[in-house]
Coordinates of C-alpha atoms and ligand atoms in Angstrom, one line a residue:
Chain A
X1 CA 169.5 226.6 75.5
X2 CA 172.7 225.0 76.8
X3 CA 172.3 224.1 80.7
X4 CA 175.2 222.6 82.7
X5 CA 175.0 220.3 85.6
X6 CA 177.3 219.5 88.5
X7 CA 180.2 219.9 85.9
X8 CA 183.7 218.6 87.1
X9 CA 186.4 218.9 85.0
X10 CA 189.7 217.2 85.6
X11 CA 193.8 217.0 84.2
X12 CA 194.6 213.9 85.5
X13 CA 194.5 214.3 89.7
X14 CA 194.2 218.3 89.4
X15 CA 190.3 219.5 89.5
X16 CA 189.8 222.4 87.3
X17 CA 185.9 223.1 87.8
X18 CA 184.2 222.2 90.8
X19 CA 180.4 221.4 90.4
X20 CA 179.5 224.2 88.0
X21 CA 175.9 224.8 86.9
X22 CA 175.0 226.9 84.5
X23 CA 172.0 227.4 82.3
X24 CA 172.3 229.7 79.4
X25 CA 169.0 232.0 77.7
X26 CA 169.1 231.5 74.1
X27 CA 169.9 235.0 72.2
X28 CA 171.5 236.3 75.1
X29 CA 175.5 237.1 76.6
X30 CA 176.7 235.6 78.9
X31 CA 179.7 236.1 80.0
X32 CA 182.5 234.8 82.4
X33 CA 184.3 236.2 84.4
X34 CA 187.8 234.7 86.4
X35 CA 191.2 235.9 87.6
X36 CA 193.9 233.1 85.9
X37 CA 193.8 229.5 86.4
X38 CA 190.2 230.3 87.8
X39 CA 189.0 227.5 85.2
X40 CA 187.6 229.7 82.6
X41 CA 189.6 228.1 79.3
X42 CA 188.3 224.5 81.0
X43 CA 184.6 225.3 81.4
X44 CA 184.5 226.1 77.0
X45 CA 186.3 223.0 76.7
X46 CA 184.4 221.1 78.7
X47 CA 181.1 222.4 76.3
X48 CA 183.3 220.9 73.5
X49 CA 183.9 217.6 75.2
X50 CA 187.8 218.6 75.0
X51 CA 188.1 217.9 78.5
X52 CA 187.6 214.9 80.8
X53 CA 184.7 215.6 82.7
X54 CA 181.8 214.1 85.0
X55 CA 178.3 216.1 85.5
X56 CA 175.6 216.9 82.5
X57 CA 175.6 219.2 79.9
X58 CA 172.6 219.6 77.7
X59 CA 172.3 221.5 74.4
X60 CA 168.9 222.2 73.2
X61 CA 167.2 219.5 75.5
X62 CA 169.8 216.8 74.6
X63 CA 172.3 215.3 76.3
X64 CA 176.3 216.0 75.0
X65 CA 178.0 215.0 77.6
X66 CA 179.1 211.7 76.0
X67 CA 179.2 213.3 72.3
X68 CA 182.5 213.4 70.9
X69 CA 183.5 217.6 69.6
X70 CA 182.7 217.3 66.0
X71 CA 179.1 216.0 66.7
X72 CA 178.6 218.9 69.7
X73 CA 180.1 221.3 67.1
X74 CA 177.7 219.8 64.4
X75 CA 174.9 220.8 67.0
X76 CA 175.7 224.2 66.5
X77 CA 178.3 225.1 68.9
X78 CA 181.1 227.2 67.4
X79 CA 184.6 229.2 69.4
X80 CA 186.7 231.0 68.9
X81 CA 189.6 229.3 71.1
X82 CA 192.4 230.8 73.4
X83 CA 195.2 232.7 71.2
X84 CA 193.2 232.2 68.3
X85 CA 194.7 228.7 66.7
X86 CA 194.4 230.1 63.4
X87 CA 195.7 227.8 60.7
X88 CA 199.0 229.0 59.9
X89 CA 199.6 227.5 56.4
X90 CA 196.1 228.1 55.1
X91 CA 195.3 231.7 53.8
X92 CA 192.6 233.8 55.2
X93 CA 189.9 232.4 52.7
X94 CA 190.7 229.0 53.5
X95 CA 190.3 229.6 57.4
X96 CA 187.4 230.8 56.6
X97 CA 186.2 228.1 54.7
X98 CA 187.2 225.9 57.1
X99 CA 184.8 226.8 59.8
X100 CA 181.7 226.2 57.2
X101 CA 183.6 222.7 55.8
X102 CA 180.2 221.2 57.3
X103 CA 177.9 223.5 55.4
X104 CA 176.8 221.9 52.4
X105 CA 175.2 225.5 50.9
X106 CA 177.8 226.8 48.8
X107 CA 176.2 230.3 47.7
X108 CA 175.4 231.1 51.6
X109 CA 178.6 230.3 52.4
X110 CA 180.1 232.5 49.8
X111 CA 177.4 234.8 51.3
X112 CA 178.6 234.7 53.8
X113 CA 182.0 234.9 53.7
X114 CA 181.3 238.1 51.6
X115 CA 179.5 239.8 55.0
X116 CA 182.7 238.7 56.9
X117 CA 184.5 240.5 54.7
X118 CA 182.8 243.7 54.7
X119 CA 182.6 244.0 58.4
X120 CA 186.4 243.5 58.5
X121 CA 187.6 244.7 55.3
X122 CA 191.3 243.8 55.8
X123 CA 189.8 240.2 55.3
X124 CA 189.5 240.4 51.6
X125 CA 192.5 242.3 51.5
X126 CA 194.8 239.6 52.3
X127 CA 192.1 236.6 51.6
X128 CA 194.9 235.2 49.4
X129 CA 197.6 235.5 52.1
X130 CA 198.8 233.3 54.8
X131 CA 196.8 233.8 57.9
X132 CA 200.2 234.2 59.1
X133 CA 200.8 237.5 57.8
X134 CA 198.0 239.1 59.9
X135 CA 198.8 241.0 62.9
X136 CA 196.9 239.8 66.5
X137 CA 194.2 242.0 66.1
X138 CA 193.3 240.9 62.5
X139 CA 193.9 237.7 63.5
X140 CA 191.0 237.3 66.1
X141 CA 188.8 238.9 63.8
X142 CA 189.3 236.4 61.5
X143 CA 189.2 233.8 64.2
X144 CA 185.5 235.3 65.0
X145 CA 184.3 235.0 61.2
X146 CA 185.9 231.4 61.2
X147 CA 183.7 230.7 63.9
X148 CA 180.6 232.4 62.8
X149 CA 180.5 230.6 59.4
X150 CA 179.5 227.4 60.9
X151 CA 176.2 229.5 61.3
X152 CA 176.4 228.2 64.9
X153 CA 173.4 228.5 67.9
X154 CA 176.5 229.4 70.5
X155 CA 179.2 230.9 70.4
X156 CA 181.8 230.6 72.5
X157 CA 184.6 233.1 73.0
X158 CA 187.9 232.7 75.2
X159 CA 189.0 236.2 75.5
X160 CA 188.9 237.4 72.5
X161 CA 190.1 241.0 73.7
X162 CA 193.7 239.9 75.3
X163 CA 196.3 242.3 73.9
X164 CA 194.2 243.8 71.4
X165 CA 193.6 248.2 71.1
X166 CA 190.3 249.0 72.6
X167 CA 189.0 250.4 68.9
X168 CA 189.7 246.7 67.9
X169 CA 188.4 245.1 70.7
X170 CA 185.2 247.5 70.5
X171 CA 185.1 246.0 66.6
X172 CA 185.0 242.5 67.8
X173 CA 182.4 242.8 70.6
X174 CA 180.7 245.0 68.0
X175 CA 180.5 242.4 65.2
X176 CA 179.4 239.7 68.0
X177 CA 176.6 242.1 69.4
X178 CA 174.8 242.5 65.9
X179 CA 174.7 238.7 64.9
X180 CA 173.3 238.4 68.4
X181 CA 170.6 240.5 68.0
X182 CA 170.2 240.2 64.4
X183 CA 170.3 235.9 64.4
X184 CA 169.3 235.1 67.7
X185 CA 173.1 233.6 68.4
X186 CA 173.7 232.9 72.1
X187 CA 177.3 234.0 73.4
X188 CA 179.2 232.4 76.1
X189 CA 182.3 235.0 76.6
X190 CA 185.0 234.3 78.4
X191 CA 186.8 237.3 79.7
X192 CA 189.3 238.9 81.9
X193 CA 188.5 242.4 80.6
X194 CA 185.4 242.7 83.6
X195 CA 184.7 246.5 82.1
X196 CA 184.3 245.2 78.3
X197 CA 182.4 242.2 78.8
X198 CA 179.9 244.5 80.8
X199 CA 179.3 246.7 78.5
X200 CA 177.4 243.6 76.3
X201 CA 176.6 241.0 78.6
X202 CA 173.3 240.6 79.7
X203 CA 174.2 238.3 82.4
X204 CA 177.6 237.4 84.4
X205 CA 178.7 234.3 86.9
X206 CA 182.3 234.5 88.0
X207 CA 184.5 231.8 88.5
X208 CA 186.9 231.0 91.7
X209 CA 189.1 228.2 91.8
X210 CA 186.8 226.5 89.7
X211 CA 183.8 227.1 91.0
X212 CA 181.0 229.9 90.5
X213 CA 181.5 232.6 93.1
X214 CA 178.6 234.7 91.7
X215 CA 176.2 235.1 89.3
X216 CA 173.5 237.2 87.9
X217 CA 172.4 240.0 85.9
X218 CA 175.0 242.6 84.7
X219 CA 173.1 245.5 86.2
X220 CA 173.0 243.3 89.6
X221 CA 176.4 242.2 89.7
X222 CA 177.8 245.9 88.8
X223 CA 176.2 247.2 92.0
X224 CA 177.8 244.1 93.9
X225 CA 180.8 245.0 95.8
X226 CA 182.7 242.0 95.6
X227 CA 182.9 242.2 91.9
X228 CA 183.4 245.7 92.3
X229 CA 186.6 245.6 94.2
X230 CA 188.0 242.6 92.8
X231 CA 187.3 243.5 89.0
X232 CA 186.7 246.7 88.5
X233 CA 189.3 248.0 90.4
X234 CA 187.4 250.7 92.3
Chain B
X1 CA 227.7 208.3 26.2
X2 CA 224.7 208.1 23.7
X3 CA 221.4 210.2 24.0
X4 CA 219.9 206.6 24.0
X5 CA 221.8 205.6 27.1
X6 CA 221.0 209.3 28.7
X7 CA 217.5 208.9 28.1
X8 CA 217.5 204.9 29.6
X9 CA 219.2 206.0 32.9
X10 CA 216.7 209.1 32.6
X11 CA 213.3 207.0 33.1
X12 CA 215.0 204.3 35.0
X13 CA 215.9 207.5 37.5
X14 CA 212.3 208.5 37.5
X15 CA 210.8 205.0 38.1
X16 CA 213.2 204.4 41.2
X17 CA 212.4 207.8 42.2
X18 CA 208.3 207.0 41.9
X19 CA 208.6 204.0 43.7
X20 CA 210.7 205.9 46.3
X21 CA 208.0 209.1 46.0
X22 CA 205.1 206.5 46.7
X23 CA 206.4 205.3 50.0
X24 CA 208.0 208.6 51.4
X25 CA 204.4 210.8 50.4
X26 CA 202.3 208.1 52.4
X27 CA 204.7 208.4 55.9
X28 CA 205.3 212.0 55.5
X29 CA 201.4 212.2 55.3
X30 CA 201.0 209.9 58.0
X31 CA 203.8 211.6 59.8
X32 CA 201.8 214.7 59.0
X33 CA 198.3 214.2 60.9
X34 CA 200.0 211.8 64.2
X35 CA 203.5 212.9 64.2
X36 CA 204.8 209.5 64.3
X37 CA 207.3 207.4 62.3
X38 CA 205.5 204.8 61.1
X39 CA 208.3 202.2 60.7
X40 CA 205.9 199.6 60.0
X41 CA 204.6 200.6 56.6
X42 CA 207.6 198.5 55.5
X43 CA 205.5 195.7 56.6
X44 CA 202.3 197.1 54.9
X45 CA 204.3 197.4 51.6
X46 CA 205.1 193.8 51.5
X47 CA 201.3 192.8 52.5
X48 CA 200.5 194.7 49.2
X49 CA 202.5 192.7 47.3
X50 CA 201.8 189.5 48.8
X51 CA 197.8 190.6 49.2
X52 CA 198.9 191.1 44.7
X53 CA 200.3 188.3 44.3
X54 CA 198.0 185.8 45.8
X55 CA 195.2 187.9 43.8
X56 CA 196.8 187.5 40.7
X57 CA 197.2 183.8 41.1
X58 CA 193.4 183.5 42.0
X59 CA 191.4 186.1 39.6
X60 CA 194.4 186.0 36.7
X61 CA 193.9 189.6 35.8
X62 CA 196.4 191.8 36.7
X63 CA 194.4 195.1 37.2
X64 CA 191.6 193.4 39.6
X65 CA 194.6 192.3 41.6
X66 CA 196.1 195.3 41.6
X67 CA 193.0 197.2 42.8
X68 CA 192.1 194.8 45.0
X69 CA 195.4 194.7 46.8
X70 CA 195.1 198.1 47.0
X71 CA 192.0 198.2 48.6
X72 CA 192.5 195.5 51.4
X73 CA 196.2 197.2 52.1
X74 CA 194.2 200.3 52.4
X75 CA 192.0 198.5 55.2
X76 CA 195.5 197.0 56.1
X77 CA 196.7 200.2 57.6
X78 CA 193.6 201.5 58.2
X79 CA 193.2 198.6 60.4
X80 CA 196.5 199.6 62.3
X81 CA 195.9 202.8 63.1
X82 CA 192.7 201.9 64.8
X83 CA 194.0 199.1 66.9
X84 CA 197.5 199.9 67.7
X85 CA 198.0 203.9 67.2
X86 CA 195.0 205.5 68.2
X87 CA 195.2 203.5 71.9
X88 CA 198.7 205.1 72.0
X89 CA 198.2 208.8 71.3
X90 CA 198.1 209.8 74.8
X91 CA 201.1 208.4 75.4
X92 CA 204.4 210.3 74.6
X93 CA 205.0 209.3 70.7
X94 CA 208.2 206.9 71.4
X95 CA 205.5 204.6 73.0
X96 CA 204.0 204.6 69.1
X97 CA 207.4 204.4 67.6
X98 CA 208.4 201.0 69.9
X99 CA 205.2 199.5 68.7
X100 CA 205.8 200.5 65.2
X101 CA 209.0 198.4 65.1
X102 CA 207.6 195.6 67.2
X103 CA 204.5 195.7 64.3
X104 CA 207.1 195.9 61.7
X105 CA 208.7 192.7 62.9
X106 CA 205.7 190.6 63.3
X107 CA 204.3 191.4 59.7
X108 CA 207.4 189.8 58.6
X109 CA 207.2 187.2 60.6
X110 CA 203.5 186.6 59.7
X111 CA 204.4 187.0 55.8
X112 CA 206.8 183.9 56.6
X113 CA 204.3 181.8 58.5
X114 CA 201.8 182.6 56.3
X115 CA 203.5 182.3 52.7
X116 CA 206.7 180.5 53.2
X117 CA 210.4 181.8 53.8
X118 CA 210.7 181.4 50.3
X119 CA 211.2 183.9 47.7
X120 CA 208.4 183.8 45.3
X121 CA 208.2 185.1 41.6
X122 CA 205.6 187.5 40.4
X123 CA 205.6 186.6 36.5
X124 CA 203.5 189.0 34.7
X125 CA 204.7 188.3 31.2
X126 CA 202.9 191.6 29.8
X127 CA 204.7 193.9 31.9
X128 CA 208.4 192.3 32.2
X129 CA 211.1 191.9 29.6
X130 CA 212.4 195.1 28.4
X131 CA 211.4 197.9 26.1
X132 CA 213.9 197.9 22.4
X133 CA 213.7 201.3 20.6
X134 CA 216.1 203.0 19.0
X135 CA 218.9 201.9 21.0
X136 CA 217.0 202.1 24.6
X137 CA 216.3 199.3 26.6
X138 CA 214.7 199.7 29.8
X139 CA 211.9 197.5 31.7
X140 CA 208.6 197.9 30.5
X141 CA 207.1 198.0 34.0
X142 CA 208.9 201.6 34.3
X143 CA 206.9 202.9 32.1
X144 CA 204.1 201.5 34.3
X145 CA 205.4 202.4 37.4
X146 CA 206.2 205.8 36.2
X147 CA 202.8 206.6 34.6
X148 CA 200.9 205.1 37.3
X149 CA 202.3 207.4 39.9
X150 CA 201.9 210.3 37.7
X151 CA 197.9 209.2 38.0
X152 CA 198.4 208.4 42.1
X153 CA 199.8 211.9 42.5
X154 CA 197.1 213.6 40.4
X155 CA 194.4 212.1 42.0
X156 CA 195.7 212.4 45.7
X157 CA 196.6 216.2 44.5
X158 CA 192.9 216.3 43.7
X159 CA 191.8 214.7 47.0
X160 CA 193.9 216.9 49.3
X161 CA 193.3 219.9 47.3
X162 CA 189.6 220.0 45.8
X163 CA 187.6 217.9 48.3
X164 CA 186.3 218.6 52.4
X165 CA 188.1 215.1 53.1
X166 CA 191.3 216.4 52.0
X167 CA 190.8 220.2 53.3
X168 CA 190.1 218.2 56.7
X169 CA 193.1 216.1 56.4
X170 CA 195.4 219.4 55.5
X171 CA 193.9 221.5 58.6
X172 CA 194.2 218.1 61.2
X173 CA 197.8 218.0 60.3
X174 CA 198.3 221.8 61.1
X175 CA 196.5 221.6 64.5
X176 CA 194.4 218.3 65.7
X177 CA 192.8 220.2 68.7
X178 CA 190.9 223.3 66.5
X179 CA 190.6 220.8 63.7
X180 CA 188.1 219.5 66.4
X181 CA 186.1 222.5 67.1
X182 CA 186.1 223.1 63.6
X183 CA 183.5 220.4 63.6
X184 CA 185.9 217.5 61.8
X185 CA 185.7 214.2 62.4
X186 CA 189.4 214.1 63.4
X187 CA 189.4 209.9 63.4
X188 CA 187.9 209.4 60.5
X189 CA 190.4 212.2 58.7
X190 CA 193.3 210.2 60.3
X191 CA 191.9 206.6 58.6
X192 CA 192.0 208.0 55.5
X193 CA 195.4 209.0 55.6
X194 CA 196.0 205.5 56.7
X195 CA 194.2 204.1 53.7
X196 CA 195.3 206.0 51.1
X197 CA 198.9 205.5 52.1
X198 CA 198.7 201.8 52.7
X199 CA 197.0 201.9 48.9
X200 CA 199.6 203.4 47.2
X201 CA 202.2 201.2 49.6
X202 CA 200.7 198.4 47.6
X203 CA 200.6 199.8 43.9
X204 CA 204.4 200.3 44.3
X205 CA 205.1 197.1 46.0
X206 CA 203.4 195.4 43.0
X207 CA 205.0 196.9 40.3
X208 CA 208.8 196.4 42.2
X209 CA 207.8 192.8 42.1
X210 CA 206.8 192.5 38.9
X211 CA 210.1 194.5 38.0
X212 CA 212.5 192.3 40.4
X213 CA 209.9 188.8 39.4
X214 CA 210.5 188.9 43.0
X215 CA 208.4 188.5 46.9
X216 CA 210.0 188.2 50.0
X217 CA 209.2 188.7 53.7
X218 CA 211.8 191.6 54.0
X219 CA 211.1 193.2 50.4
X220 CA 210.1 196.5 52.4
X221 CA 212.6 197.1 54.8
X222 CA 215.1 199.2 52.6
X223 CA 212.6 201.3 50.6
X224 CA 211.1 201.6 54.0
X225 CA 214.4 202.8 55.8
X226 CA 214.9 205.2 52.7
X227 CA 211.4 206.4 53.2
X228 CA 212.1 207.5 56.6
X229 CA 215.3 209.0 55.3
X230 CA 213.4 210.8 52.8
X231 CA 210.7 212.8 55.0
X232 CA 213.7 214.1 57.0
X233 CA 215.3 215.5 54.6
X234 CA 212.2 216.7 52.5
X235 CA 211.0 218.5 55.4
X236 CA 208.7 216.5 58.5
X237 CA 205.7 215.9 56.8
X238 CA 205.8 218.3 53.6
X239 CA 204.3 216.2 50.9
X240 CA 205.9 217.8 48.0
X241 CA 209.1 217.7 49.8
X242 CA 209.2 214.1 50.1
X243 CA 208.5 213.4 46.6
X244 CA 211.1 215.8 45.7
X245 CA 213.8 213.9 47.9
X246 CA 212.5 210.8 46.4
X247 CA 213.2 212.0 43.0
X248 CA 216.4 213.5 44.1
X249 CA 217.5 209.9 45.5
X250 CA 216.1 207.8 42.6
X251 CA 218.4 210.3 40.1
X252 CA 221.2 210.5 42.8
X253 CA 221.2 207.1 42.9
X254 CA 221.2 205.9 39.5
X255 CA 224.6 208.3 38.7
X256 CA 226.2 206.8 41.2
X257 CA 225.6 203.6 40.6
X258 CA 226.2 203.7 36.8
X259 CA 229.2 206.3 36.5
X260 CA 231.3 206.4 39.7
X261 CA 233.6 203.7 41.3
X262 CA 233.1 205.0 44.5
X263 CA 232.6 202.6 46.8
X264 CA 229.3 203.4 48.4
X265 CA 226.2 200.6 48.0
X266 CA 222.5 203.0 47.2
X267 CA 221.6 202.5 50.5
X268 CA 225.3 204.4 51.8
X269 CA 224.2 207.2 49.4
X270 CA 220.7 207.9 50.4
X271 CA 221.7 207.9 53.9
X272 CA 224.8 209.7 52.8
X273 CA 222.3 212.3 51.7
X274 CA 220.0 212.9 54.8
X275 CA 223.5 213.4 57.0
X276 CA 224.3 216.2 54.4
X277 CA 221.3 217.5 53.9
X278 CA 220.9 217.1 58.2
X279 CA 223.6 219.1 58.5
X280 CA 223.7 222.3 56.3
X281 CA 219.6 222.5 56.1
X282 CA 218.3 221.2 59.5
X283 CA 214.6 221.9 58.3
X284 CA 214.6 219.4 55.2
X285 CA 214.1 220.7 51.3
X286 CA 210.5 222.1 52.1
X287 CA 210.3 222.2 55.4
X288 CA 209.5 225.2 57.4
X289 CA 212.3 226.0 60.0
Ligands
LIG301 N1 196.7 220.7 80.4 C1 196.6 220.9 81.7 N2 197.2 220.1 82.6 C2 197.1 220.3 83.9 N3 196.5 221.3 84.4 C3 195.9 222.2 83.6 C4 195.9 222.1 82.2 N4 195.3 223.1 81.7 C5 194.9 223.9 82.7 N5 195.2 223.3 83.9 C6 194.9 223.9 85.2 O1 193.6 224.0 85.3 C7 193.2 225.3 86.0 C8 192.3 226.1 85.1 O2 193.0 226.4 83.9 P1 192.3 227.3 82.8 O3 193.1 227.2 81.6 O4 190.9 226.8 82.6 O5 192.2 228.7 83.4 P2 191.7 230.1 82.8 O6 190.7 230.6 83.7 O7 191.4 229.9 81.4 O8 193.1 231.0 82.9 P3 193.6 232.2 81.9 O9 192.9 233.4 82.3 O10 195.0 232.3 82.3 O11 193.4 231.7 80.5 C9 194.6 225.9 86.3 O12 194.9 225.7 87.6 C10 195.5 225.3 85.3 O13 196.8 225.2 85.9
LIG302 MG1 192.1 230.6 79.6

């Protein structure tokens, strides 16, 4: 469903991905995997055309590569960025209404908003409150239903577990799993967190200095000793 | 001192502080979404009244050429942002600042080629003279100035609050990058900030020059200066803050002028203000610290 090609991705002189190809199943997680400064953050924003990049990207047979973000993001591509980037001076309700401010169905939004709210609860506890007020945890779970009510076909996640409790983060990969297999969504995740990201990914490529070091499927890569040793710690 | 006289400095307060409000919303909005001064909306106040003018003069009807002005200064800044901001963003923002004077300085120096150095009267009869009622007198046009902005406000509250354009506008100034993802169409957000500033630029240039019967090449660079004073101290880019300043000034302003012998012209107090202000609440009126 998304396939990348050759992808370079520069800041100014420094290369940040070096001739990455991907190619994405639709439904499925996939998830990457990268020590710091391996280029992880850069490869979502290339997908969003946030980056200055050479090489192809197509989404759903077409072309993006030259799109600017809104009109990849009106494709259906949705994230939930590094550190959240919640909007500070809007309340909860209005973060979430900002991720559907393209959706022109007003009773499925409110629809929706309503399921985001009872799989997180604390949501519509504070909905009137400054997204401020929430703690990190909350926070990327309100991040997550920002991104999911653009109703998007992928979703991409830049590690949504960092310093998050393991019942939290087991919430979040929770909530992603079931719109995965109950909507079909396909899941690009981003991680540090090798163990988590195994648990629901149904295939893996890690990234070296920018460029793909590895990839396959989970069950593949577990038994693989370089991933092994340098992720799993034993 | 009279009620009558009370109530005349009262609205003359609120129209200076309108006209004031006008210019210091539209470059704390603009401030707001590109963190830039925009020193040259000076120059895009005068266009307005010039653009007014010359419309008046042609169509003889004072509400076409006031929405026309409107509309073509909206384009105005519009325009400018396009050509001469958005090339710049990369760069660090004192590259957009330097161009926003040099700008600043060429509108006025186009106004003169264009319409003489010349002072020239804007004589709308039904507006100018003064108002006689029990005892007050102030300019009629106050009471347009002052009920006109009341409708600006109300509608741009409507705009930012109650439609996608303005909910856009509201989460680009908060963060231009997830605004982005969020699927905006950051740009076009951006232009109509441009626009709608420019267009209220213009409906307060016109009615200062139907109160003064006056339009000159530099008729914008002290509400301009004080406009820039005024986002500071209402707080970078918080739009009820920079009304509230403006409001403060106009009333500050008028006092001074009318009851104290000190020294100081309006221009000494408003600066006199932000240094103040600067000084004992570094984060403006409403602004966050
Ligand atoms: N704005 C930037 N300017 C210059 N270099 C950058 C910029 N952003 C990232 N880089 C460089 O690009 C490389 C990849 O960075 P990236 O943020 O993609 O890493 P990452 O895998 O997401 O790391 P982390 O796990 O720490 O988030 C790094 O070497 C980084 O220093
Ligand atoms: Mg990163």
């Amino acid at each position: 469903m998304i396939q990348l090609h050759n992808v370079n991705a520069y800041y100014g002189r420094v290369q940040a991905l070096r001739s990455v190809s991907m190619n994405l199943t639709a439904g499925k997680i996939f998830s990457v995997l990268g020590a710091n400064g391996a280029g992880k953050t850069t490869l979502l924003r290339s997908i969003l055309g946030l980056a200055q990049t050479t090489g192809s990207i197509h989404f759903e047979g077409e072309d993006i590569s030259a799109l600017p973000t809104y009109e990849r993001v009106r494709r259906g591509i949705a994230v939930v960025p590094e550190g959240r980037r919640l909007f500070s001076e809007f309340t909860v309700g209005e973060n979430l209404r900002i991720g559907a401010i393209n959706r022109t169905d007003r009773a499925e939004v409110d629809a929706d908003i309503d399921e985001m709210c009872t799989f997180f609860p604390i949501l519509r506890k504070r909905f009137e409150q400054p997204s401020g007020t929430l703690s990190g945890g909350e926070g990327q779970m309100l991040a997550l239903s920002r991104a999911l009510l653009s109703r998007p076909k992928l979703l991409l996640l830049d590690e949504p577990s960092v310093g998050l409790m393991p019942i939290a983060v087991s919430d979040i990969f929770n909530m992603v799993g079931k719109i995965c297999r109950d909507k079909g969504l396909t899941v690009l995740l981003v991680e540090q967190n090798a163990k988590k990201a195994l648990q629901i990914a149904d295939n893996a490529a890690v990234l070296e200095l920018g460029a793909v070091a590895f990839e396959g499927d989970v069950e593949t890569l577990k038994a693989d000793g370089r991933l092994k040793e340098a992720y799993l710690g034993h | 001192m009279s009620g009558a006289v009370i109530s005349q400095q009262i609205v003359n307060a609120l129209a200076l502080g309108s006209v004031y409000a006008m210019i210091a919303v539209g470059l704390a909005m603009i401030y707001g979404v590109l963190r830039i001064l925009h020193i040259a909306h000076a120059g895009v106040y005068a266009a307005g009244a010039y653009l007014g003018l010359y419309f008046f003069k042609v169509t003889d009807n004072f509400f076409i050429a006031l929405v026309l002005s409107m509309l073509i200064t909206g384009v105005l800044g519009a325009l400018i942002e396009r050509f001469i901001y958005r090339p710049m963003l990369p760069k660090p923002r004192i590259v957009a600042l330097i161009a926003s004077i040099g700008l600043f300085i060429c509108l006025s120096d186009l106004f003169r080629i264009i319409a003489g150095p010349y002072q020239m009267a804007f004589d709308y009869p039904a507006l100018s003279g003064q108002v006689t009622m029990s005892g007050l007198s102030v300019p009629r046009v106050d009471f347009a100035i002052i009920g006109g902005t009341a409708a600006i406000f109300g509608l741009l509250w409507f705009i930012m609050q109650k439609t996608n354009i303005g909910f856009g506008i509201r989460a680009v100034a908060q963060d231009i990058e997830t605004a982005k993802v969020m699927g905006i169409n950051v740009d076009r957000s951006i232009q109509a900030v441009f626009f709608l500033s420019s267009a209220i630029a213009a409906f307060g240039a016109i009615m200062v020059s139907v109160l003064y019967n006056a339009v000159y090449t530099n008729m914008g660079d002290m509400i301009g200066y004080k406009g820039l004073a005024l986002i500071v101290i209402g707080g970078f880019g918080s739009l009820p803050g920079a009304a509230l300043a403006a409001f403060l000034l106009g009333f500050a302003e008028t006092i001074f002028t009318t009851y104290s012998d000190v020294p100081l012209s309006r221009e000494g107090i408003a600066m006199f203000m932000l240094v103040l202000l600067i000084l004992f609440r570094p984060q403006g009126l409403l602004g966050k610290a």
